[in-house]
């Protein structure tokens, strides 16, 4: 059954940068992110993952 605004079960994702920066070692700064994944038709599980990226100096 088609639903308005749904794209036939296509996977979708959302990334969010957290406002805090974490310092590792003495001065290495990393940015923290959360990503969420899902599908419009329920064919995949809802997932949330965390990620870090090195902060440019």
mmCIF file of N, CA and C in Angstrom:
data_model
loop_
_atom_site.group_PDB
_atom_site.id
_atom_site.type_symbol
_atom_site.label_atom_id
_atom_site.label_comp_id
_atom_site.label_asym_id
_atom_site.label_seq_id
_atom_site.Cartn_x
_atom_site.Cartn_y
_atom_site.Cartn_z
ATOM 1 N N UNK A 1 0.838 -1.163 0.000
ATOM 2 C CA UNK A 1 0.000 0.000 0.000
ATOM 3 C C UNK A 1 0.891 1.237 0.000
ATOM 4 N N UNK A 2 0.850 2.064 -1.047
ATOM 5 C CA UNK A 2 1.677 3.268 -1.100
ATOM 6 C C UNK A 2 1.232 4.297 -0.058
ATOM 7 N N UNK A 3 2.192 5.023 0.463
ATOM 8 C CA UNK A 3 1.897 6.073 1.430
ATOM 9 C C UNK A 3 2.512 7.376 0.963
ATOM 10 N N UNK A 4 1.840 8.467 1.241
ATOM 11 C CA UNK A 4 2.333 9.784 0.831
ATOM 12 C C UNK A 4 3.674 10.074 1.498
ATOM 13 N N UNK A 5 4.641 10.555 0.726
ATOM 14 C CA UNK A 5 5.933 10.939 1.263
ATOM 15 C C UNK A 5 6.914 9.794 1.435
ATOM 16 N N UNK A 6 6.502 8.556 1.209
ATOM 17 C CA UNK A 6 7.409 7.417 1.342
ATOM 18 C C UNK A 6 7.965 7.055 -0.024
ATOM 19 N N UNK A 7 9.201 6.647 -0.036
ATOM 20 C CA UNK A 7 9.882 6.349 -1.294
ATOM 21 C C UNK A 7 10.094 4.856 -1.436
ATOM 22 N N UNK A 8 9.011 4.081 -1.381
ATOM 23 C CA UNK A 8 9.057 2.632 -1.626
ATOM 24 C C UNK A 8 10.078 1.910 -0.755
ATOM 25 N N UNK A 9 10.183 2.278 0.506
ATOM 26 C CA UNK A 9 11.072 1.574 1.417
ATOM 27 C C UNK A 9 12.530 1.944 1.309
ATOM 28 N N UNK A 10 12.841 3.000 0.620
ATOM 29 C CA UNK A 10 14.241 3.406 0.488
ATOM 30 C C UNK A 10 14.860 3.690 1.842
ATOM 31 N N UNK A 11 16.137 3.339 1.995
ATOM 32 C CA UNK A 11 16.812 3.653 3.256
ATOM 33 C C UNK A 11 17.041 5.160 3.383
ATOM 34 N N UNK A 12 16.931 5.652 4.584
ATOM 35 C CA UNK A 12 17.190 7.063 4.869
ATOM 36 C C UNK A 12 18.177 7.148 6.020
ATOM 37 N N UNK A 13 18.887 8.260 6.115
ATOM 38 C CA UNK A 13 19.825 8.437 7.218
ATOM 39 C C UNK A 13 19.848 9.893 7.644
ATOM 40 N N UNK A 14 20.320 10.100 8.843
ATOM 41 C CA UNK A 14 20.442 11.428 9.420
ATOM 42 C C UNK A 14 21.734 11.461 10.213
ATOM 43 N N UNK A 15 22.536 12.499 10.033
ATOM 44 C CA UNK A 15 23.749 12.642 10.837
ATOM 45 C C UNK A 15 23.631 13.903 11.688
ATOM 46 N N UNK A 16 24.137 13.807 12.900
ATOM 47 C CA UNK A 16 24.083 14.934 13.834
ATOM 48 C C UNK A 16 25.445 15.112 14.476
ATOM 49 N N UNK A 17 25.968 16.331 14.437
ATOM 50 C CA UNK A 17 27.237 16.633 15.099
ATOM 51 C C UNK A 17 26.917 17.077 16.523
ATOM 52 N N UNK A 18 27.545 16.437 17.486
ATOM 53 C CA UNK A 18 27.346 16.808 18.874
ATOM 54 C C UNK A 18 28.114 18.087 19.185
ATOM 55 N N UNK A 19 27.602 18.909 20.091
ATOM 56 C CA UNK A 19 28.253 20.194 20.343
ATOM 57 C C UNK A 19 29.597 20.081 21.064
ATOM 58 N N UNK A 20 29.866 18.968 21.740
ATOM 59 C CA UNK A 20 31.113 18.825 22.476
ATOM 60 C C UNK A 20 32.231 18.350 21.554
ATOM 61 N N UNK A 21 33.429 18.812 21.831
ATOM 62 C CA UNK A 21 34.640 18.289 21.194
ATOM 63 C C UNK A 21 35.413 17.551 22.275
ATOM 64 N N UNK A 22 35.905 16.371 21.948
ATOM 65 C CA UNK A 22 36.633 15.569 22.919
ATOM 66 C C UNK A 22 38.128 15.681 22.637
ATOM 67 N N UNK A 23 38.921 15.780 23.686
ATOM 68 C CA UNK A 23 40.376 15.839 23.547
ATOM 69 C C UNK A 23 40.957 14.498 23.955
ATOM 70 N N UNK A 24 41.777 13.921 23.080
ATOM 71 C CA UNK A 24 42.458 12.670 23.376
ATOM 72 C C UNK A 24 43.958 12.952 23.444
ATOM 73 N N UNK A 25 44.647 12.188 24.209
ATOM 74 C CA UNK A 25 46.072 12.455 24.369
ATOM 75 C C UNK A 25 46.266 13.816 25.020
ATOM 76 N N UNK A 26 47.228 14.549 24.560
ATOM 77 C CA UNK A 26 47.468 15.882 25.135
ATOM 78 C C UNK A 26 46.686 16.976 24.432
ATOM 79 N N UNK A 27 46.595 16.890 23.105
ATOM 80 C CA UNK A 27 45.961 18.002 22.397
ATOM 81 C C UNK A 27 45.221 17.584 21.123
ATOM 82 N N UNK A 28 45.019 16.290 20.897
ATOM 83 C CA UNK A 28 44.287 15.850 19.709
ATOM 84 C C UNK A 28 42.793 16.001 19.949
ATOM 85 N N UNK A 29 42.144 16.858 19.171
ATOM 86 C CA UNK A 29 40.710 17.091 19.340
ATOM 87 C C UNK A 29 39.937 16.306 18.286
ATOM 88 N N UNK A 30 38.824 15.702 18.701
ATOM 89 C CA UNK A 30 37.969 14.968 17.780
ATOM 90 C C UNK A 30 36.535 15.478 17.919
ATOM 91 N N UNK A 31 35.824 15.513 16.795
ATOM 92 C CA UNK A 31 34.419 15.876 16.778
ATOM 93 C C UNK A 31 33.595 14.604 16.895
ATOM 94 N N UNK A 32 32.475 14.682 17.601
ATOM 95 C CA UNK A 32 31.608 13.532 17.835
ATOM 96 C C UNK A 32 30.348 13.646 16.990
ATOM 97 N N UNK A 33 29.958 12.537 16.355
ATOM 98 C CA UNK A 33 28.775 12.489 15.501
ATOM 99 C C UNK A 33 27.906 11.294 15.878
ATOM 100 N N UNK A 34 26.620 11.424 15.627
ATOM 101 C CA UNK A 34 25.677 10.316 15.730
ATOM 102 C C UNK A 34 24.990 10.211 14.378
ATOM 103 N N UNK A 35 24.829 8.985 13.882
ATOM 104 C CA UNK A 35 24.096 8.751 12.638
ATOM 105 C C UNK A 35 22.970 7.770 12.913
ATOM 106 N N UNK A 36 21.804 8.031 12.333
ATOM 107 C CA UNK A 36 20.647 7.147 12.478
ATOM 108 C C UNK A 36 20.240 6.673 11.091
ATOM 109 N N UNK A 37 19.904 5.384 10.977
ATOM 110 C CA UNK A 37 19.518 4.771 9.709
ATOM 111 C C UNK A 37 18.172 4.072 9.874
ATOM 112 N N UNK A 38 17.341 4.129 8.832
ATOM 113 C CA UNK A 38 16.044 3.467 8.863
ATOM 114 C C UNK A 38 15.543 3.314 7.427
ATOM 115 N N UNK A 39 14.450 2.582 7.254
ATOM 116 C CA UNK A 39 13.779 2.511 5.953
ATOM 117 C C UNK A 39 12.328 2.925 6.142
ATOM 118 N N UNK A 40 11.726 3.428 5.085
ATOM 119 C CA UNK A 40 10.349 3.911 5.173
ATOM 120 C C UNK A 40 9.341 2.786 5.354
ATOM 121 N N UNK A 41 9.662 1.588 4.909
ATOM 122 C CA UNK A 41 8.666 0.513 4.944
ATOM 123 C C UNK A 41 8.928 -0.528 6.035
ATOM 124 N N UNK A 42 9.899 -0.286 6.898
ATOM 125 C CA UNK A 42 10.178 -1.228 7.984
ATOM 126 C C UNK A 42 10.978 -2.446 7.568
ATOM 127 N N UNK A 43 11.547 -2.447 6.361
ATOM 128 C CA UNK A 43 12.300 -3.613 5.891
ATOM 129 C C UNK A 43 13.685 -3.710 6.525
ATOM 130 N N UNK A 44 14.130 -2.659 7.209
ATOM 131 C CA UNK A 44 15.407 -2.730 7.918
ATOM 132 C C UNK A 44 15.204 -2.211 9.336
ATOM 133 N N UNK A 45 16.080 -2.634 10.217
ATOM 134 C CA UNK A 45 15.997 -2.211 11.611
ATOM 135 C C UNK A 45 16.473 -0.772 11.751
ATOM 136 N N UNK A 46 15.912 -0.065 12.709
ATOM 137 C CA UNK A 46 16.373 1.276 13.050
ATOM 138 C C UNK A 46 17.718 1.131 13.748
ATOM 139 N N UNK A 47 18.722 1.869 13.279
ATOM 140 C CA UNK A 47 20.073 1.752 13.848
ATOM 141 C C UNK A 47 20.613 3.133 14.173
ATOM 142 N N UNK A 48 21.366 3.205 15.248
ATOM 143 C CA UNK A 48 22.078 4.422 15.619
ATOM 144 C C UNK A 48 23.532 4.044 15.846
ATOM 145 N N UNK A 49 24.445 4.805 15.244
ATOM 146 C CA UNK A 49 25.874 4.548 15.411
ATOM 147 C C UNK A 49 26.582 5.856 15.780
ATOM 148 N N UNK A 50 27.693 5.726 16.460
ATOM 149 C CA UNK A 50 28.510 6.866 16.800
ATOM 150 C C UNK A 50 29.775 6.867 15.967
ATOM 151 N N UNK A 51 30.305 8.054 15.736
ATOM 152 C CA UNK A 51 31.533 8.177 14.962
ATOM 153 C C UNK A 51 32.334 9.371 15.477
ATOM 154 N N UNK A 52 33.632 9.334 15.282
ATOM 155 C CA UNK A 52 34.497 10.452 15.628
ATOM 156 C C UNK A 52 35.311 10.839 14.400
ATOM 157 N N UNK A 53 35.621 12.124 14.284
ATOM 158 C CA UNK A 53 36.510 12.594 13.230
ATOM 159 C C UNK A 53 37.562 13.499 13.863
ATOM 160 N N UNK A 54 38.751 13.439 13.326
ATOM 161 C CA UNK A 54 39.845 14.258 13.837
ATOM 162 C C UNK A 54 39.548 15.713 13.540
ATOM 163 N N UNK A 55 39.668 16.540 14.535
ATOM 164 C CA UNK A 55 39.402 17.980 14.379
ATOM 165 C C UNK A 55 40.601 18.629 13.707
ATOM 166 N N UNK A 56 40.374 19.379 12.619
ATOM 167 C CA UNK A 56 41.520 20.031 11.959
ATOM 168 C C UNK A 56 42.203 21.020 12.895
ATOM 169 N N UNK A 57 43.500 21.039 12.857
ATOM 170 C CA UNK A 57 44.262 21.951 13.736
ATOM 171 C C UNK A 57 44.288 23.345 13.191
#
